[in-house]
Amino acid sequence: QKVSVEVLHHLEHLALVDFRDSEGVERLQKAIQFADQLHEVNTDGVEPMDSVLEDRCLYLREDDVTEGNCTKELLKNAREKVEEYFVAPPGNIPLPKLEEQDTFLQGS
Amino acid sequence: LAPWIPVVGLEIHAQISSNSKLFSGSQVQFAAPPNSLVSFFDASLPGTLPVLNRRCVEAAVMTGLALNCSINKKSLFDRKHYFYADLPAGYQITQQRVPIAVNGSLSYSLCIDNKMSQMVTKTVRIKQIQLEQDSGKSLHDDTRSQTLVDLNRAGVGLMEVVMEPDMCCGEEAAAAVRELQLILQTLGSSQAVMAEGQLRVDANVSVHHPGEPYGVRTEVKNINSMRFLAKAVDYEIQRQIEELENGGTILNETRAFDSKLGCTVPMRDKEGKQDYRFMPEPNLPPLILYDAKSLPANMNHQQVINIDWIHERLPDLPSVKREKLVEQYGILPEHSFTLLNEDGLAEFFETVVKQTQMKPKKVIGWILNDLLSYLKQHSLTVKESPVSSFLLADLLNLLEKKAISSTAAKQVLVELWKGEGKTPLEIVKEQKLELLQDQKELEQICQAVIDGQENE
C-alpha cells in the first residue's frame, strides 16, 4: 500500500520535513512496513505501554525559584533581537499549497 | 420561525498561583523585564528535561475536589504539537489522554430579570481539569512586520477547566466563570485576575432547533474581561442565528472577539483543522496520587500527594460561606452574594456586626446601600475605604442608642467619607445633630415656638 501524495504533503506540513526525492519517500514506505509488523501480535486485553518509565516514580520538585535571570545568555542564541525580545516573523509563514509547489511530490 | 436553542461550552485556563513554573524552577511573576524569568528548559534548549512542581499538582487536586470531580489517581502527560513563535519547543506538555480530574460540577446563581430578589441556581458539568504549560507572549509589531517574543510566561502552570455545553447565553457563561473565579481565589490555587491574564476563557458556541442535532460550533477566543465574555457569547449566538436564517452556513472556525467593534471576527493563523499529533510525553512517568488507604508505607513524604489530606484542609467554598452568612446573621441570600462578590466586604460586615448592638439585618442595609454604593461611585475597593469598620460601627451604635436620628446618621456618614480622622461622636457634636431626649428641654422649645407664633 503506497502512501498518497496528499498524506505526504500533510506530513511535510506538520513536521516541516522535506521528503525531497523518490528515495526519501521509499525510505518512509519501508519504515511504515517495518512498523506494521507490530500488528501481527495479538494485543487484545493488554494495556498499551507508552513508556519504559511507567513503573518509575515521577519526581516532585519543591516550589522554589532556582533558575532564570539569564537573559543575556539566552539572547546569545537569537539571530535577531530587539531590546531583550526575541524577534520572529509576523505570523506562521504558510507552506505553499500542493498545487503551487515546484517539488518532487508534484511530479509523482 | 422555529425557535433557536443556543449552546455554550467553555474552556477556561487558570494560571496556577505558585512561585515557580510547572516544569522548571524559574519564577512566576507578572510584568518583569522581558526574558528574565526564563530557564534553559523554558527556552527549549536541547538537553533540558521537565521536572514537575509539586505545588502545581496540589493546586489542581484542590480545584478538582472543590468542583466535585473524581481525581484520577493515575494521570498522564502528553505532547500537543503546533508551530508558533511563542512555543519554543514546538509542542506544549498537557494532559490529553488521562487528565488529573474528571466529571465534576459547578453550581452558580443568576438573577431573573435583573431583580436581585429572584435568584435561580444552575449547574454546569465539569468535563475535566488538566495540567498544562502556558506559552510565551507575542507582541505584534505590524509597522516593522515582525513579532517580539517574551518567554517569561512560557512554562507557567495552567489548570484548564473544561465546562460542558450546558449554558445557553452570555449571562450564564459570565455567572459560571465568576463563581469559578471566586472558588479559585478562595482555594488560593489561582488568583484568577482576568486583567493580568491569570484567567482566560474560550467559548464554544453553536445554535440548533429543538429536537435537531447540535449545530456546527465556533470557538471564540481573546476574551479578556467578564463583561466582554457575556457580550462576545451573545454576539456570536446572534451572528450564527442571522447567518442560518439567511440561508448561510456556520464554519467550524476560531474567531476572536474585537472589543472595540463589539463583534467576533475570524482569526488568521488558525485556519483549517489543526492536527496536533498527540503523543505521550516520553520524559515523564505517570503521575500517581494517593489517598489514606493507598498511602505507601516507606515513601518520602515530600514525594507523596495524599488526596484525603488535601480534602480535609479545603477552606469553606463561596456557596458554604454564603449559607453560613444567611444562617448566622439572618440576611437574605441575595445579600450574601453581594457580600462575597466584593473583595473584603464580608469581613467588613462581620467586623461591624461584632462591634455594634444593631441587628445584622439592619447593619446589612448600611453596608450594601450606603457603604458599597459610595465605594462604587468612587471606584474604591473595600480595603481603600476611608470609613473603617470601627468608624461605621461607632456610628451605628449612636443610631442604635437613639442618640441620633437615621437622617443625622447619614449626614455624619457624608462627613466621615472625607476621611479627616474625626470620630462620629465628634461630628455629631460639631454639627449639633444630637437627638434631644430630655422631656423638659423639648417642652421648653415647643413652648418657645408657640409663644413666637402668638407674638405675630
XYZ file of C-alpha atoms in Angstrom, chain B residues 65-407:
343
model
C -12.114 18.431 44.777
C -13.804 21.827 45.066
C -15.548 21.163 41.742
C -16.794 17.730 42.865
C -14.544 15.897 40.419
C -13.167 12.380 40.578
C -9.433 12.700 40.993
C -7.556 10.306 38.757
C -5.004 8.536 40.924
C -3.013 7.905 37.784
C -2.846 10.636 35.169
C -0.570 11.036 32.164
C 1.273 13.802 30.330
C 1.221 14.260 26.550
C 2.755 16.479 23.900
C 0.498 18.639 21.752
C 2.415 19.771 18.660
C 1.969 23.011 16.752
C 4.268 25.731 15.444
C 4.160 29.234 16.868
C 6.880 31.708 17.803
C 5.882 31.776 21.497
C 6.071 27.974 21.805
C 9.800 27.345 21.510
C 9.644 23.538 21.855
C 7.123 23.217 19.024
C 4.836 21.378 21.442
C 3.002 22.016 24.703
C 3.080 19.472 27.525
C -0.538 18.843 28.506
C -2.804 16.007 29.682
C -4.849 14.810 26.765
C -5.416 11.088 27.420
C -5.927 10.927 31.169
C -6.216 14.304 32.928
C -5.845 14.776 36.672
C -9.581 15.299 37.399
C -12.846 14.445 35.609
C -16.641 14.556 35.905
C -17.351 17.372 38.290
C -19.965 20.100 38.592
C -20.238 23.782 39.394
C -23.347 25.483 40.765
C -23.861 29.157 40.112
C -26.694 31.658 40.544
C -28.428 34.101 38.253
C -30.863 36.912 38.881
C -34.085 36.529 36.918
C -34.977 39.710 35.055
C -32.160 41.605 36.725
C -34.026 41.514 40.033
C -31.695 40.528 42.822
C -34.633 39.215 44.807
C -35.253 36.403 42.352
C -32.238 34.174 42.120
C -32.144 30.843 40.368
C -29.449 28.199 40.784
C -27.971 26.483 37.754
C -25.398 23.749 37.358
C -22.768 23.197 34.709
C -20.923 19.890 34.360
C -17.160 19.969 34.525
C -15.785 17.593 31.922
C -12.230 17.639 33.186
C -9.343 19.582 34.654
C -5.895 19.145 33.163
C -2.430 20.435 33.982
C -0.589 22.109 31.128
C 2.092 24.653 30.228
C 1.345 28.244 29.335
C 3.002 29.676 26.217
C 5.157 32.793 25.963
C 3.804 36.150 24.846
C 3.871 37.529 21.321
C 3.891 41.273 20.738
C 2.912 42.026 17.191
C 4.775 44.890 15.577
C 2.840 45.453 12.386
C 4.850 48.513 11.322
C 8.057 46.519 11.121
C 6.287 43.333 10.125
C 7.709 41.324 12.991
C 6.722 39.673 16.252
C 8.588 40.236 19.500
C 8.645 37.211 21.775
C 8.877 37.251 25.575
C 9.162 33.803 27.159
C 8.580 34.887 30.779
C 5.174 33.250 30.679
C 6.351 30.145 28.820
C 6.041 27.132 31.074
C 3.885 28.726 33.780
C 1.469 26.117 35.165
C -2.124 26.231 33.965
C -5.242 24.366 35.016
C -7.560 24.004 32.047
C -11.136 23.636 33.282
C -13.476 22.319 30.601
C -17.166 23.101 31.102
C -19.704 21.090 29.129
C -22.085 22.956 26.803
C -24.776 23.281 29.497
C -25.052 27.049 29.235
C -27.312 28.945 26.889
C -26.265 32.593 26.867
C -23.664 35.186 27.797
C -25.196 35.831 31.206
C -24.937 32.178 32.225
C -21.393 31.906 30.922
C -20.307 35.008 32.855
C -22.028 33.843 36.055
C -20.388 30.410 35.853
C -16.956 31.920 35.274
C -17.476 34.410 38.104
C -18.295 31.592 40.536
C -15.265 29.616 39.340
C -13.137 32.707 39.868
C -14.376 33.070 43.451
C -13.716 29.388 44.131
C -10.171 29.571 42.759
C -9.450 32.691 44.814
C -10.871 31.087 47.951
C -8.729 27.974 47.424
C -5.703 30.071 46.521
C -4.963 27.722 43.626
C -5.159 30.684 41.256
C -5.525 34.405 41.840
C -7.665 34.345 38.693
C -7.249 38.048 37.884
C -8.557 38.354 34.309
C -6.845 41.671 33.727
C -3.445 40.056 34.317
C -4.193 37.122 32.084
C -4.447 34.714 35.019
C -7.903 33.632 33.873
C -8.593 33.241 30.142
C -11.819 31.995 28.666
C -12.542 30.458 25.279
C -16.200 29.948 24.417
C -17.619 27.231 22.155
C -20.891 28.401 20.642
C -23.485 26.776 18.413
C -27.236 27.010 17.775
C -29.846 24.461 16.738
C -33.596 23.962 16.529
C -35.323 21.990 19.303
C -35.272 18.276 18.535
C -32.500 18.594 15.970
C -28.837 17.686 16.474
C -26.364 20.334 17.712
C -25.213 22.814 15.096
C -21.661 23.469 13.915
C -19.755 25.225 16.665
C -17.285 28.068 16.559
C -14.629 28.816 19.122
C -14.370 32.394 20.365
C -11.003 33.388 21.789
C -9.350 36.522 23.101
C -11.959 37.349 25.714
C -10.169 39.140 28.497
C -12.825 40.520 30.800
C -16.038 39.264 32.393
C -18.006 41.999 30.659
C -16.686 41.067 27.232
C -17.373 37.379 27.868
C -21.141 37.920 28.006
C -21.025 40.294 25.037
C -18.881 38.012 22.901
C -21.047 34.953 23.535
C -24.298 36.810 22.884
C -22.911 38.437 19.741
C -21.775 35.081 18.371
C -25.152 33.476 19.116
C -26.900 36.296 17.243
C -24.432 36.153 14.360
C -24.987 32.429 13.913
C -28.774 32.758 14.056
C -28.763 35.539 11.473
C -26.387 33.649 9.223
C -28.522 30.498 9.342
C -31.813 32.355 8.888
C -30.348 33.996 5.787
C -29.627 30.559 4.355
C -25.901 30.623 5.148
C -23.790 28.033 6.957
C -21.578 28.165 10.021
C -17.918 27.267 9.574
C -16.168 25.268 12.265
C -13.630 28.015 12.859
C -11.857 30.010 15.512
C -12.938 33.613 15.947
C -11.583 36.440 18.049
C -13.680 38.950 19.941
C -13.000 42.532 18.892
C -13.898 44.557 21.970
C -13.804 47.893 20.141
C -16.266 46.814 17.471
C -18.190 44.502 19.791
C -18.161 41.626 17.315
C -16.352 38.383 16.560
C -14.007 38.086 13.572
C -12.286 35.059 12.036
C -8.744 34.605 13.356
C -5.854 34.328 10.923
C -3.192 31.702 11.595
C -5.888 29.364 12.811
C -7.442 28.442 9.509
C -8.080 24.804 8.793
C -8.320 21.965 11.236
C -5.221 21.519 13.356
C -3.586 18.128 13.640
C -1.769 18.214 16.959
C -0.164 14.767 16.649
C -0.656 13.998 20.338
C 1.942 11.616 21.749
C 2.831 10.534 25.296
C 5.449 12.788 26.910
C 8.394 10.388 26.957
C 10.265 12.194 29.741
C 7.571 11.950 32.410
C 6.297 8.755 34.037
C 2.608 8.625 35.075
C 1.580 10.952 37.910
C 0.427 8.813 40.840
C -1.670 10.301 43.641
C -2.585 8.577 46.883
C -5.311 8.625 49.479
C -5.410 7.459 53.097
C -5.970 3.852 52.043
C -3.348 3.583 49.338
C -0.655 5.588 51.101
C 2.651 3.750 50.716
C 4.417 2.951 53.966
C 8.018 3.884 53.361
C 7.927 6.686 50.859
C 9.474 10.080 51.379
C 6.638 12.431 52.447
C 7.788 15.078 50.047
C 7.214 12.704 47.137
C 3.686 11.757 48.150
C 0.483 13.655 47.454
C -2.440 12.487 49.619
C -5.825 13.456 48.176
C -7.623 12.903 51.520
C -5.145 15.136 53.352
C -5.849 17.906 50.844
C -9.618 17.305 51.086
C -9.588 17.722 54.875
C -7.874 21.057 54.562
C -10.119 22.657 51.922
C -11.430 26.029 53.098
C -15.164 26.865 53.062
C -16.208 27.396 49.457
C -18.196 30.524 48.499
C -21.510 28.632 48.463
C -20.889 27.385 52.012
C -19.757 30.814 53.169
C -22.973 32.324 51.800
C -25.147 29.781 53.570
C -23.345 30.437 56.836
C -23.797 34.193 56.470
C -27.520 33.775 55.841
C -27.932 31.370 58.743
C -25.782 33.242 61.218
C -26.966 36.774 60.517
C -30.460 36.328 59.115
C -29.652 38.241 55.937
C -31.190 37.441 52.563
C -29.451 35.051 50.111
C -29.000 37.839 47.570
C -27.209 39.883 50.262
C -24.753 37.054 50.797
C -23.981 37.094 47.077
C -23.174 40.786 47.116
C -21.049 40.371 50.254
C -18.902 37.708 48.636
C -18.752 39.465 45.301
C -16.709 42.361 46.704
C -13.280 41.519 47.995
C -13.206 42.113 51.757
C -16.844 43.147 52.106
C -17.981 40.069 54.025
C -15.174 40.535 56.552
C -16.031 44.230 56.847
C -19.680 43.371 57.524
C -18.815 40.769 60.167
C -16.409 43.124 61.936
C -19.083 45.818 62.125
C -21.662 43.339 63.430
C -19.283 42.235 66.180
C -18.800 45.795 67.376
C -22.358 47.033 67.334
C -25.596 46.259 69.120
C -27.528 46.944 65.927
C -29.101 43.810 64.466
C -27.218 42.336 61.483
C -30.398 42.623 59.411
C -30.214 46.382 59.862
C -26.440 46.603 59.535
C -26.567 44.939 56.121
C -28.604 47.832 54.769
C -25.884 50.294 55.748
C -23.201 48.076 54.253
C -24.910 47.429 50.929
C -26.747 50.704 50.376
C -24.535 53.327 51.942
C -21.007 51.923 52.106
C -20.942 49.908 48.908
C -22.637 52.484 46.707
C -20.169 55.143 47.858
C -17.212 52.857 47.155
C -18.573 52.026 43.713
C -19.168 55.680 42.888
C -15.572 56.469 43.685
C -14.103 53.250 42.266
C -12.645 52.244 45.606
C -12.079 48.773 46.963
C -13.222 47.845 50.452
C -9.600 47.951 51.579
C -9.327 51.541 50.342
C -12.445 52.679 52.216
C -11.875 55.931 54.132
C -14.545 54.736 56.542
C -13.238 51.784 58.537
C -15.416 49.094 60.079
C -14.734 50.606 63.518
C -15.947 54.051 62.494
C -19.078 52.642 60.933
C -19.760 50.502 63.998
C -19.339 53.611 66.199
C -21.853 55.477 64.069
C -24.374 52.652 64.077
C -24.081 52.441 67.858
C -25.052 56.095 68.175
C -28.055 55.397 65.990
C -28.980 52.289 67.932
C -28.824 54.136 71.233
C -31.137 56.695 69.693
C -28.571 59.405 70.295
C -29.098 60.497 66.681
C -31.753 60.001 64.048
C -31.358 57.968 60.899
C -31.186 61.128 58.795
